[in-house]
Short mmCIF file of C-alpha atoms and ligand atoms in Angstrom, two decimals:
data_model
loop_
_atom_site.label_atom_id
_atom_site.label_comp_id
_atom_site.label_asym_id
_atom_site.label_seq_id
_atom_site.Cartn_x
_atom_site.Cartn_y
_atom_site.Cartn_z
CA UNK A 1 2.86 -29.77 -13.07
CA UNK A 2 6.26 -29.16 -11.51
CA UNK A 3 5.76 -25.40 -11.93
CA UNK A 4 2.40 -25.70 -10.21
CA UNK A 5 3.92 -27.45 -7.21
CA UNK A 6 6.88 -25.05 -7.11
CA UNK A 7 4.53 -22.08 -6.98
CA UNK A 8 2.48 -23.62 -4.21
CA UNK A 9 5.54 -24.60 -2.19
CA UNK A 10 6.80 -21.07 -2.45
CA UNK A 11 3.47 -19.63 -1.33
CA UNK A 12 3.40 -22.04 1.59
CA UNK A 13 6.89 -20.93 2.54
CA UNK A 14 5.66 -17.33 2.59
CA UNK A 15 2.57 -18.30 4.58
CA UNK A 16 4.52 -20.39 7.03
CA UNK A 17 6.97 -17.57 7.69
CA UNK A 18 4.17 -15.09 8.45
CA UNK A 19 2.76 -15.97 11.89
CA UNK A 20 -0.58 -14.23 11.33
CA UNK A 21 -1.15 -16.32 8.18
CA UNK A 22 0.27 -19.54 9.58
CA UNK A 23 -2.31 -19.37 12.37
CA UNK A 24 -5.09 -19.57 9.76
CA UNK A 25 -3.93 -23.01 8.65
CA UNK A 26 -5.67 -24.51 11.70
CA UNK A 27 -9.04 -23.17 10.56
CA UNK A 28 -10.22 -26.35 8.78
CA UNK A 29 -9.29 -28.32 11.89
CA UNK A 30 -11.56 -26.12 13.97
CA UNK A 31 -14.40 -26.44 11.46
CA UNK A 32 -14.02 -30.23 11.45
CA UNK A 33 -14.14 -30.31 15.27
CA UNK A 34 -17.21 -28.06 15.30
CA UNK A 35 -19.12 -30.11 12.72
CA UNK A 36 -18.02 -33.59 13.72
CA UNK A 37 -17.78 -33.26 17.50
CA UNK A 38 -19.40 -30.14 18.97
CA UNK A 39 -22.46 -30.01 16.76
CA UNK A 40 -23.55 -33.61 17.51
CA UNK A 41 -23.06 -32.88 21.22
CA UNK A 42 -25.11 -29.72 20.93
CA UNK A 43 -27.96 -31.52 19.17
CA UNK A 44 -27.93 -34.28 21.72
CA UNK A 45 -28.22 -31.87 24.63
CA UNK A 46 -30.50 -29.31 22.99
CA UNK A 47 -32.83 -31.10 20.56
CA UNK A 48 -34.48 -27.74 19.75
CA UNK A 49 -31.39 -26.90 17.67
CA UNK A 50 -32.17 -29.67 15.23
CA UNK A 51 -34.36 -27.73 12.78
CA UNK A 52 -31.49 -25.29 12.29
CA UNK A 53 -28.97 -27.97 11.46
CA UNK A 54 -29.17 -27.61 7.65
CA UNK A 55 -28.22 -23.89 7.57
CA UNK A 56 -25.58 -24.38 10.27
CA UNK A 57 -24.07 -27.32 8.44
CA UNK A 58 -23.97 -25.73 5.00
CA UNK A 59 -22.52 -22.45 6.29
CA UNK A 60 -19.90 -24.28 8.36
CA UNK A 61 -18.96 -26.30 5.28
CA UNK A 62 -18.57 -23.22 3.11
CA UNK A 63 -16.49 -21.54 5.80
CA UNK A 64 -13.78 -23.98 4.74
CA UNK A 65 -13.26 -21.69 1.77
CA UNK A 66 -12.29 -18.83 4.05
CA UNK A 67 -8.93 -20.22 5.06
CA UNK A 68 -7.21 -20.05 1.68
CA UNK A 69 -9.46 -17.14 0.81
CA UNK A 70 -7.99 -15.04 3.58
CA UNK A 71 -4.42 -16.31 3.35
CA UNK A 72 -4.02 -15.88 -0.39
CA UNK A 73 -5.68 -12.46 -0.37
CA UNK A 74 -3.06 -11.35 2.09
CA UNK A 75 -0.21 -12.91 0.11
CA UNK A 76 -1.37 -11.33 -3.16
CA UNK A 77 -2.14 -7.91 -1.69
CA UNK A 78 1.23 -7.79 0.04
CA UNK A 79 2.88 -8.87 -3.19
CA UNK A 80 1.23 -5.97 -4.96
CA UNK A 81 1.99 -3.48 -2.20
CA UNK A 82 5.67 -4.38 -2.23
CA UNK A 83 5.73 -4.29 -6.05
CA UNK A 84 6.93 -7.90 -6.23
CA UNK A 85 3.93 -8.50 -8.52
CA UNK A 86 5.68 -6.36 -11.14
CA UNK A 87 8.41 -8.96 -11.48
CA UNK A 88 5.86 -11.56 -12.60
CA UNK A 89 4.75 -8.98 -15.15
CA UNK A 90 8.10 -9.25 -16.95
CA UNK A 91 8.62 -13.00 -16.77
CA UNK A 92 8.19 -15.19 -19.84
CA UNK A 93 4.91 -16.71 -18.65
CA UNK A 94 1.28 -16.25 -19.63
CA UNK A 95 -0.34 -14.14 -16.93
CA UNK A 96 -3.61 -16.05 -16.97
CA UNK A 97 -1.87 -19.43 -16.94
CA UNK A 98 0.25 -18.25 -14.05
CA UNK A 99 -2.77 -17.15 -12.00
CA UNK A 100 -4.62 -20.40 -12.63
CA UNK A 101 -1.57 -22.52 -11.80
CA UNK A 102 -0.92 -20.61 -8.63
CA UNK A 103 -4.45 -20.98 -7.27
CA UNK A 104 -5.03 -24.55 -8.44
CA UNK A 105 -3.75 -26.35 -5.36
CA UNK A 106 -5.58 -24.19 -2.77
CA UNK A 107 -8.71 -24.73 -4.86
CA UNK A 108 -8.10 -28.46 -4.95
CA UNK A 109 -7.38 -28.70 -1.22
CA UNK A 110 -10.58 -26.81 -0.40
CA UNK A 111 -12.56 -29.10 -2.69
CA UNK A 112 -11.11 -32.17 -1.02
CA UNK A 113 -11.68 -30.84 2.52
CA UNK A 114 -15.28 -29.99 1.67
CA UNK A 115 -15.83 -33.45 0.24
CA UNK A 116 -14.37 -35.12 3.31
CA UNK A 117 -16.41 -32.97 5.70
CA UNK A 118 -19.68 -33.70 3.91
CA UNK A 119 -18.84 -37.40 3.83
CA UNK A 120 -17.81 -37.49 7.47
CA UNK A 121 -20.72 -35.56 8.96
CA UNK A 122 -23.34 -37.92 10.36
CA UNK A 123 -26.45 -35.72 10.24
CA UNK A 124 -27.58 -36.21 6.65
CA UNK A 125 -26.43 -38.65 4.05
CA UNK A 126 -25.05 -36.89 0.96
CA UNK A 127 -24.44 -39.16 -2.02
CA UNK A 128 -21.04 -39.05 -3.70
CA UNK A 129 -22.08 -37.25 -6.87
CA UNK A 130 -23.94 -34.35 -5.21
CA UNK A 131 -21.13 -34.15 -2.69
CA UNK A 132 -18.63 -33.79 -5.52
CA UNK A 133 -20.65 -30.97 -7.03
CA UNK A 134 -20.96 -29.17 -3.67
CA UNK A 135 -17.24 -29.58 -3.14
CA UNK A 136 -16.41 -28.27 -6.60
CA UNK A 137 -18.54 -25.21 -5.99
CA UNK A 138 -16.81 -24.62 -2.66
CA UNK A 139 -13.43 -25.05 -4.36
CA UNK A 140 -14.34 -22.68 -7.17
CA UNK A 141 -15.38 -20.07 -4.64
CA UNK A 142 -11.77 -19.86 -3.44
CA UNK A 143 -10.13 -18.35 -6.55
CA UNK A 144 -13.15 -16.12 -7.22
CA UNK A 145 -12.95 -14.81 -3.69
CA UNK A 146 -9.16 -14.30 -3.74
CA UNK A 147 -8.99 -12.67 -7.15
CA UNK A 148 -12.10 -10.54 -6.58
CA UNK A 149 -10.69 -9.07 -3.39
CA UNK A 150 -7.21 -8.64 -4.83
CA UNK A 151 -8.60 -6.69 -7.77
CA UNK A 152 -10.72 -4.43 -5.53
CA UNK A 153 -8.25 -3.81 -2.69
CA UNK A 154 -5.45 -1.32 -3.25
CA UNK A 155 -3.66 -2.16 0.02
CA UNK A 156 -3.83 -4.39 3.07
CA UNK A 157 -6.16 -2.03 4.96
CA UNK A 158 -8.65 -2.00 2.11
CA UNK A 159 -8.07 -5.73 1.78
CA UNK A 160 -9.28 -6.34 5.34
CA UNK A 161 -12.45 -4.37 4.62
CA UNK A 162 -13.15 -6.25 1.37
CA UNK A 163 -12.49 -9.56 3.11
CA UNK A 164 -15.21 -8.69 5.64
CA UNK A 165 -17.57 -7.72 2.83
CA UNK A 166 -16.92 -10.92 0.88
CA UNK A 167 -17.12 -12.99 4.04
CA UNK A 168 -20.58 -11.61 4.72
CA UNK A 169 -21.55 -12.18 1.09
CA UNK A 170 -20.66 -15.85 1.44
CA UNK A 171 -22.78 -16.30 4.57
CA UNK A 172 -25.70 -13.97 3.92
CA UNK A 173 -27.77 -16.16 1.54
CA UNK A 174 -28.43 -18.42 4.52
CA UNK A 175 -31.04 -15.84 5.56
CA UNK A 176 -33.19 -17.22 2.76
CA UNK A 177 -33.72 -20.24 5.01
CA UNK A 178 -35.44 -18.15 7.66
CA UNK A 179 -37.71 -15.91 5.59
CA UNK A 180 -40.89 -16.53 3.55
CA UNK A 181 -40.14 -18.51 0.43
CA UNK A 182 -41.29 -15.85 -2.05
CA UNK A 183 -38.31 -13.69 -0.99
CA UNK A 184 -35.65 -16.35 -1.45
CA UNK A 185 -34.92 -15.59 -5.14
CA UNK A 186 -33.68 -12.16 -4.03
CA UNK A 187 -30.58 -13.84 -2.69
CA UNK A 188 -29.83 -15.35 -6.08
CA UNK A 189 -27.30 -12.61 -6.78
CA UNK A 190 -25.02 -14.15 -4.17
CA UNK A 191 -23.19 -17.13 -5.68
CA UNK A 192 -23.44 -19.22 -2.51
CA UNK A 193 -27.24 -18.88 -2.53
CA UNK A 194 -27.35 -21.68 -5.14
CA UNK A 195 -25.43 -24.38 -3.29
CA UNK A 196 -27.24 -23.42 -0.07
CA UNK A 197 -30.63 -23.81 -1.73
CA UNK A 198 -29.40 -26.97 -3.41
CA UNK A 199 -28.49 -28.36 -0.02
CA UNK A 200 -31.93 -27.60 1.43
CA UNK A 201 -33.63 -29.14 -1.62
CA UNK A 202 -31.46 -32.21 -1.26
CA UNK A 203 -32.55 -32.65 2.35
CA UNK A 204 -36.19 -32.11 1.41
CA UNK A 205 -35.87 -34.79 -1.27
CA UNK A 206 -36.61 -32.21 -4.01
CA UNK A 207 -34.77 -31.65 -7.28
CA UNK A 208 -31.50 -29.95 -6.37
CA UNK A 209 -29.07 -30.60 -9.21
CA UNK A 210 -30.24 -27.62 -11.27
CA UNK A 211 -29.49 -25.30 -8.37
CA UNK A 212 -26.01 -26.70 -8.04
CA UNK A 213 -25.43 -26.37 -11.77
CA UNK A 214 -26.50 -22.72 -11.69
CA UNK A 215 -24.07 -22.19 -8.80
CA UNK A 216 -21.30 -23.88 -10.72
CA UNK A 217 -21.82 -21.83 -13.87
CA UNK A 218 -22.30 -18.62 -11.92
CA UNK A 219 -18.98 -19.09 -10.13
CA UNK A 220 -17.31 -20.23 -13.33
CA UNK A 221 -18.42 -17.01 -15.04
CA UNK A 222 -17.23 -14.91 -12.13
CA UNK A 223 -13.90 -16.74 -12.22
CA UNK A 224 -13.39 -15.87 -15.89
CA UNK A 225 -14.07 -12.19 -15.15
CA UNK A 226 -11.93 -12.16 -12.01
CA UNK A 227 -8.94 -13.82 -13.71
CA UNK A 228 -9.05 -11.31 -16.57
CA UNK A 229 -9.36 -8.29 -14.28
CA UNK A 230 -6.62 -9.62 -12.07
CA UNK A 231 -4.28 -10.24 -14.99
CA UNK A 232 -4.76 -6.60 -16.02
CA UNK A 233 -4.32 -5.05 -12.59
CA UNK A 234 -1.94 -7.19 -10.57
CA UNK A 235 1.26 -6.98 -12.59
CA UNK A 236 1.51 -3.24 -13.31
CA UNK B 1 17.76 -2.94 -32.43
CA UNK B 2 15.10 -0.74 -30.84
CA UNK B 3 13.22 1.94 -32.71
CA UNK B 4 10.57 4.25 -31.30
CA UNK B 5 8.49 6.50 -33.54
CA UNK B 6 5.94 9.05 -32.39
CA UNK B 7 5.35 7.39 -29.04
CA UNK B 8 2.58 9.13 -27.10
CA UNK B 9 0.86 7.91 -23.99
CA UNK B 10 -1.88 9.14 -21.67
CA UNK B 11 -2.60 7.38 -18.37
CA UNK B 12 -6.23 6.24 -18.23
CA UNK B 13 -8.27 8.74 -16.26
CA UNK B 14 -5.93 11.66 -16.90
CA UNK B 15 -6.46 14.13 -19.73
CA UNK B 16 -2.96 15.48 -20.42
CA UNK B 17 -0.59 13.13 -22.22
CA UNK B 18 2.39 11.91 -20.17
CA UNK B 19 4.48 11.18 -23.27
CA UNK B 20 4.35 13.37 -26.35
CA UNK B 21 5.51 11.94 -29.68
CA UNK B 22 8.87 10.54 -28.60
CA UNK B 23 11.31 9.50 -31.33
CA UNK B 24 14.51 7.65 -30.54
CA UNK B 25 16.42 4.55 -31.40
CA UNK B 26 18.82 2.33 -29.49
CA UNK B 27 21.60 0.61 -31.36
CA UNK B 28 22.79 -2.91 -30.63
CA UNK B 29 25.49 -2.86 -27.98
CA UNK B 30 25.11 0.73 -26.87
CA UNK B 31 24.11 2.32 -23.60
CA UNK B 32 21.33 4.75 -24.30
CA UNK B 33 19.93 7.00 -21.60
CA UNK B 34 17.07 9.28 -20.70
CA UNK B 35 18.19 12.17 -18.51
CA UNK B 36 15.45 14.25 -16.97
CA UNK B 37 13.92 15.46 -13.75
CA UNK B 38 11.47 13.46 -11.71
CA UNK B 39 8.05 13.18 -13.35
CA UNK B 40 9.40 13.71 -16.87
CA UNK B 41 8.08 10.35 -18.12
CA UNK B 42 11.21 8.21 -17.99
CA UNK B 43 9.71 5.28 -16.10
CA UNK B 44 6.52 5.49 -18.15
CA UNK B 45 8.54 5.08 -21.36
CA UNK B 46 10.32 2.02 -20.01
CA UNK B 47 7.09 0.48 -18.76
CA UNK B 48 5.67 0.77 -22.27
CA UNK B 49 8.80 -0.83 -23.68
CA UNK B 50 8.56 -3.81 -21.38
CA UNK B 51 4.87 -4.15 -22.10
CA UNK B 52 3.42 -3.34 -18.71
CA UNK B 53 1.55 -0.31 -20.04
CA UNK B 54 -0.57 -0.79 -23.12
CA UNK B 55 -2.65 1.40 -25.43
CA UNK B 56 0.05 3.79 -26.51
CA UNK B 57 0.12 5.68 -29.79
CA UNK B 58 3.02 5.41 -32.20
CA UNK B 59 5.36 2.59 -32.93
CA UNK B 60 7.86 0.64 -30.86
CA UNK B 61 9.94 -1.82 -32.86
CA UNK B 62 12.24 -4.44 -31.37
CA UNK B 63 14.39 -6.02 -34.09
CA UNK B 64 11.98 -4.47 -36.60
CA UNK B 65 9.01 -6.27 -35.05
CA UNK B 66 6.28 -4.20 -33.37
CA UNK B 67 6.04 -4.65 -29.64
CA UNK B 68 2.48 -5.97 -29.92
CA UNK B 69 3.70 -8.86 -32.09
CA UNK B 70 6.10 -10.06 -29.41
CA UNK B 71 4.72 -12.72 -27.09
CA UNK B 72 6.03 -13.91 -23.78
CA UNK B 73 9.32 -14.96 -25.41
CA UNK B 74 10.16 -11.24 -25.42
CA UNK B 75 10.68 -11.44 -21.66
CA UNK B 76 13.36 -14.08 -22.01
CA UNK B 77 15.35 -11.56 -24.08
CA UNK B 78 14.99 -8.54 -21.81
CA UNK B 79 16.03 -7.87 -18.24
CA UNK B 80 14.34 -5.23 -16.11
CA UNK B 81 15.99 -3.41 -13.23
CA UNK B 82 13.10 -1.82 -11.37
CA UNK B 83 13.33 1.66 -9.91
CA UNK B 84 12.54 0.58 -6.34
CA UNK B 85 13.57 -2.57 -4.50
CA UNK B 86 10.93 -5.30 -4.82
CA UNK B 87 11.55 -8.68 -3.25
CA UNK B 88 9.79 -11.23 -1.07
CA UNK B 89 11.01 -10.02 2.31
CA UNK B 90 10.26 -13.32 4.03
CA UNK B 91 12.40 -15.27 1.60
CA UNK B 92 16.16 -15.28 1.55
CA UNK B 93 17.93 -13.53 -1.29
CA UNK B 94 18.88 -16.90 -2.78
CA UNK B 95 15.28 -18.15 -2.55
CA UNK B 96 14.08 -14.99 -4.30
CA UNK B 97 16.54 -15.50 -7.13
CA UNK B 98 15.85 -19.24 -7.43
CA UNK B 99 12.11 -18.61 -7.61
CA UNK B 100 12.35 -16.16 -10.48
CA UNK B 101 15.07 -18.19 -12.19
CA UNK B 102 12.61 -21.10 -12.38
CA UNK B 103 10.53 -19.18 -14.94
CA UNK B 104 13.29 -18.96 -17.55
CA UNK B 105 14.75 -21.60 -19.85
CA UNK B 106 17.37 -23.42 -17.77
CA UNK B 107 20.19 -22.97 -20.24
CA UNK B 108 19.88 -19.19 -19.95
CA UNK B 109 20.28 -19.04 -16.17
CA UNK B 110 23.54 -17.65 -14.84
CA UNK B 111 25.43 -18.96 -11.84
CA UNK B 112 23.53 -17.42 -8.93
CA UNK B 113 26.30 -17.35 -6.27
CA UNK B 114 28.57 -15.74 -8.86
CA UNK B 115 26.04 -12.95 -9.41
CA UNK B 116 25.95 -12.32 -5.66
CA UNK B 117 29.74 -12.22 -5.60
CA UNK B 118 29.77 -9.69 -8.39
CA UNK B 119 27.88 -7.15 -6.26
CA UNK B 120 29.52 -8.06 -2.95
CA UNK B 121 26.49 -9.84 -1.48
CA UNK B 122 27.97 -13.35 -1.27
CA UNK B 123 28.04 -13.30 2.54
CA UNK B 124 24.37 -12.29 2.65
CA UNK B 125 23.00 -14.72 0.09
CA UNK B 126 21.12 -16.81 2.66
CA UNK B 127 19.79 -13.90 4.72
CA UNK B 128 16.15 -12.99 4.50
CA UNK B 129 15.71 -9.91 2.37
CA UNK B 130 13.92 -8.16 5.25
CA UNK B 131 17.37 -7.94 6.88
CA UNK B 132 18.84 -6.17 3.84
CA UNK B 133 19.56 -2.43 3.71
CA UNK B 134 18.11 -0.36 0.87
CA UNK B 135 21.46 -0.42 -0.91
CA UNK B 136 21.67 -4.21 -0.66
CA UNK B 137 18.12 -4.58 -1.95
CA UNK B 138 18.96 -2.39 -4.93
CA UNK B 139 22.01 -4.52 -5.70
CA UNK B 140 19.75 -7.56 -5.52
CA UNK B 141 17.40 -5.83 -7.98
CA UNK B 142 20.35 -5.31 -10.25
CA UNK B 143 21.50 -8.93 -10.35
CA UNK B 144 17.94 -10.20 -10.69
CA UNK B 145 17.76 -8.30 -13.99
CA UNK B 146 20.81 -10.29 -15.14
CA UNK B 147 19.61 -13.68 -13.94
CA UNK B 148 18.72 -15.01 -17.39
CA UNK B 149 21.56 -13.32 -19.25
CA UNK B 150 19.25 -11.12 -21.36
CA UNK B 151 20.37 -9.31 -24.51
CA UNK B 152 18.50 -6.11 -23.75
CA UNK B 153 18.53 -4.45 -20.33
CA UNK B 154 16.31 -1.75 -18.93
CA UNK B 155 17.58 -0.01 -15.83
CA UNK B 156 15.29 2.57 -14.24
CA UNK B 157 17.37 4.92 -12.07
CA UNK B 158 20.04 2.28 -11.43
CA UNK B 159 22.06 4.47 -9.06
CA UNK B 160 19.27 6.29 -7.23
CA UNK B 161 19.33 5.76 -3.48
CA UNK B 162 22.81 4.20 -3.52
CA UNK B 163 25.80 5.59 -1.63
CA UNK B 164 28.58 6.93 -3.90
CA UNK B 165 30.66 3.74 -3.52
CA UNK B 166 27.86 1.41 -4.55
CA UNK B 167 26.67 3.79 -7.26
CA UNK B 168 30.15 3.69 -8.73
CA UNK B 169 30.22 -0.12 -8.62
CA UNK B 170 26.87 -0.38 -10.37
CA UNK B 171 28.07 2.03 -13.05
CA UNK B 172 31.14 -0.15 -13.57
CA UNK B 173 28.97 -3.26 -13.86
CA UNK B 174 26.76 -1.57 -16.44
CA UNK B 175 29.84 -0.71 -18.50
CA UNK B 176 30.97 -4.35 -18.21
CA UNK B 177 27.57 -5.44 -19.52
CA UNK B 178 28.00 -3.16 -22.48
CA UNK B 179 31.43 -4.70 -23.09
CA UNK B 180 29.72 -8.10 -23.18
CA UNK B 181 27.60 -6.76 -26.04
CA UNK B 182 24.36 -6.04 -24.18
CA UNK B 183 22.03 -3.32 -25.39
CA UNK B 184 21.17 -1.10 -22.45
CA UNK B 185 18.54 1.57 -21.83
CA UNK B 186 18.94 3.52 -18.61
CA UNK B 187 16.95 6.36 -17.12
CA UNK B 188 18.40 8.76 -14.61
CA UNK B 189 18.09 12.20 -13.11
CA UNK B 190 21.77 12.05 -12.18
CA UNK B 191 24.08 13.83 -14.61
CA UNK B 192 27.13 11.83 -13.51
CA UNK B 193 25.41 8.55 -14.23
CA UNK B 194 24.31 9.80 -17.64
CA UNK B 195 27.70 11.30 -18.40
CA UNK B 196 29.74 8.32 -17.35
CA UNK B 197 27.55 5.58 -18.86
CA UNK B 198 25.69 6.76 -21.90
CA UNK B 199 26.95 6.49 -25.45
CA UNK B 200 24.05 8.74 -26.30
CA UNK B 201 21.67 10.57 -24.01
CA UNK B 202 18.25 12.10 -24.61
CA UNK B 203 17.03 14.99 -22.50
CA UNK B 204 13.43 14.49 -21.46
CA UNK B 205 11.23 17.16 -19.90
CA UNK B 206 7.46 17.05 -19.42
CA UNK B 207 7.10 13.99 -21.61
CA UNK B 208 8.99 15.41 -24.58
CA UNK B 209 12.50 14.69 -25.87
CA UNK B 210 14.60 17.78 -26.50
CA UNK B 211 17.91 16.56 -27.88
CA UNK B 212 19.81 13.28 -28.34
CA UNK B 213 23.60 13.32 -28.52
CA UNK B 214 26.68 11.72 -26.96
CA UNK B 215 27.40 13.44 -23.61
CA UNK B 216 30.83 14.58 -24.80
CA UNK B 217 29.31 16.29 -27.83
CA UNK B 218 26.80 18.10 -25.64
CA UNK B 219 29.41 19.27 -23.18
CA UNK B 220 31.62 20.39 -26.02
CA UNK B 221 28.90 22.18 -27.96
CA UNK B 222 27.46 23.98 -24.98
CA UNK B 223 30.64 24.63 -23.04
CA UNK B 224 33.44 26.97 -23.88
CA UNK B 225 36.91 25.77 -24.87
CA UNK B 226 38.75 27.97 -22.44
CA UNK B 227 40.67 27.60 -19.20
CA UNK B 228 40.04 29.88 -16.32
CA UNK B 229 43.07 30.77 -14.14
CA UNK B 230 42.63 32.02 -10.56
CA UNK B 231 45.59 33.48 -8.71
CA UNK B 232 46.02 33.80 -4.97
CA UNK B 233 45.89 37.60 -5.23
CA UNK B 234 42.28 37.24 -6.46
CA UNK B 235 43.14 37.99 -10.09
CA UNK B 236 41.57 35.71 -12.67
CA UNK B 237 41.57 35.43 -16.45
CA UNK B 238 40.38 33.10 -19.23
CA UNK B 239 42.49 31.77 -22.11
CA UNK B 240 41.50 29.67 -25.14
CA UNK B 241 42.49 26.00 -24.97
CA UNK B 242 43.82 26.15 -28.52
CA UNK B 243 47.60 26.80 -28.39
CA UNK B 244 47.55 27.28 -24.65
CA UNK B 245 51.16 26.09 -24.15
CA UNK B 246 52.46 28.73 -26.57
CA UNK B 247 50.19 31.54 -25.39
CA UNK B 248 52.50 34.32 -24.05
CA UNK B 249 49.71 36.15 -22.16
CA UNK B 250 48.82 32.89 -20.38
CA UNK B 251 52.43 32.20 -19.40
CA UNK B 252 52.95 35.80 -18.27
CA UNK B 253 49.73 35.70 -16.22
CA UNK B 254 50.87 32.57 -14.41
CA UNK B 255 53.97 34.40 -13.21
CA UNK B 256 52.15 37.38 -11.71
CA UNK B 257 51.25 35.71 -8.41
CA UNK B 258 51.09 32.23 -6.85
CA UNK B 259 48.57 30.01 -8.63
CA UNK B 260 45.28 29.12 -6.89
CA UNK B 261 43.61 26.94 -9.55
CA UNK B 262 43.11 26.27 -13.27
CA UNK B 263 39.79 24.94 -14.63
CA UNK B 264 38.55 24.11 -18.10
CA UNK B 265 35.16 25.69 -18.69
CA UNK B 266 33.65 22.66 -20.38
CA UNK B 267 29.99 22.58 -19.44
CA UNK B 268 28.69 19.89 -17.11
CA UNK B 269 25.79 17.86 -18.43
CA UNK B 270 23.63 19.57 -15.85
CA UNK B 271 24.48 23.01 -17.25
CA UNK B 272 23.81 21.80 -20.77
CA UNK B 273 20.49 20.44 -19.59
CA UNK B 274 19.51 23.81 -18.18
CA UNK B 275 20.59 25.61 -21.34
CA UNK B 276 18.77 23.24 -23.69
CA UNK B 277 15.56 22.69 -21.77
CA UNK B 278 15.31 25.78 -19.59
CA UNK B 279 14.63 23.38 -16.71
CA UNK B 280 16.87 22.37 -13.83
CA UNK B 281 17.63 18.70 -13.31
CA UNK B 282 17.35 18.96 -9.56
CA UNK B 283 14.23 17.49 -8.13
N1 ADP C 1 -0.29 5.22 -12.78
C1 ADP C 1 -0.29 6.53 -13.09
N2 ADP C 1 -1.45 7.18 -13.29
C2 ADP C 1 -1.47 8.49 -13.62
N3 ADP C 1 -0.37 9.25 -13.76
C3 ADP C 1 0.83 8.67 -13.57
C4 ADP C 1 0.93 7.28 -13.22
N4 ADP C 1 2.24 6.98 -13.09
C5 ADP C 1 2.92 8.12 -13.34
N5 ADP C 1 2.08 9.14 -13.62
C6 ADP C 1 2.46 10.52 -13.98
O1 ADP C 1 3.17 10.50 -15.19
C7 ADP C 1 4.24 11.41 -15.15
C8 ADP C 1 5.53 10.72 -15.49
O2 ADP C 1 5.85 9.78 -14.47
P1 ADP C 1 7.14 8.87 -14.54
O3 ADP C 1 7.20 8.22 -15.87
O4 ADP C 1 7.13 8.00 -13.36
O5 ADP C 1 8.30 9.94 -14.42
P2 ADP C 1 9.86 9.75 -14.13
O6 ADP C 1 10.16 8.28 -14.16
O7 ADP C 1 10.53 10.51 -15.21
O8 ADP C 1 10.13 10.34 -12.79
C9 ADP C 1 4.22 12.05 -13.77
O9 ADP C 1 3.59 13.30 -13.85
C10 ADP C 1 3.40 11.10 -12.94
O10 ADP C 1 2.71 11.79 -11.94
MG1 MG C 2 10.91 7.16 -12.62
#
């Protein structure tokens, strides 16, 4: 536990001392303002927006994952570019344990922020248990996102490109909301499709838990793959 | 302590092997070195030995136990001095050291300010590493390898990129480490480093080892035991070292004109390298 906190404190030191990364720490604040203040104002003044509230709300919520997603990608890619990652490769620690410990707190913080946002928003009531599952999925997305990009990107330039690609992949399943229903399964290859669909089902009063569970297992599977690939590629 | 038999390695995605059936051993308490030009496979060999590269052929034994049988406890016994400086630039030198120290058993950790003092960085300990020069960063690399007082040390090109003063200091520190009983494996393309440090040196070219001997033996075997005398009137002559003081021709020659210089014609390690491998060390 101490190791876990030490690692996180060190990463936060690095983040705090890099102005371009430090700036990203305000991102959840902006999302909270948008969802809790601006969106209600918008709906009040333009009632025609209301039918689009579910996709807006779920996408805004999942954008919470992008803060640590972006920041940690940058930290890890820079660490690899400057060969600091190699030092971890010769320390007496298990590589996989190290990766999991290092990403645990950003995952946890994202989970908690998501939970609070879904509790605090006043548009739709979300019961505690489904909220927890949504929040866990959002949290789990963070390490998958970070490790996936870090494995694929050889340097910061490539990292920026992959971040764009992943960012789009997180948002894109929302299209399923706007197209005929028979096409929606096509978006199932995107992990966030499942919590998005789960959210719509929840609002419709339909069965939604199975969709969330698929999302959870899908991300869990991706996490296992990403951790393994990362452990093989990051430390050499 | 370390035994390597028939070590071959091919990087994934390449077809020619980078290492070809290397055989060598490193005895407890000695400084062993690889001398060879850039691209010979020196770093690759070390990376295999500190388990960063896998899927090699042959056998690497540490204390008679195959490398694959060693778990993460292996890393508490070895120290790695990387070829290029690698530090968190946004952290101070002390923060860098403290971070990596936190991964080792506490009782192994050396006094950090004392390590900085040893390499003349005590005044810069709380500066961010981004303010360090290349030479300072390399010295930081060096002491980081010593942080946990390891028994076995790998130094990849420990003097490359250092000015002569700092290179000399690092060489002295490596000799001190040997005197403390450490087992040390260095790689270098610098004949002075190899000559001054190594108890035994292997010549490596194109992924193959050519010869392994103490530097003095090599210089002796491949050089000639003669002195060459140059006089100011441009005359010169060679005389055998054996019985030089009683050699009448030598003494007579010295009196023919004012003396310009006298050299022994012992080979340099670089000349031996060229003779043995047919390749120049220069990169
Ligand atoms: N990751 C890699 N992939 C493919 N080839 C590599 C890789 N790293 C090094 N090589 C090649 O292996 C050879 C040996 O490299 P290296 O061990 O770094 O040499 P040295 O340390 O003696 O300069 C070189 O030809 C180099 O180009
Ligand atoms: Mg090298």
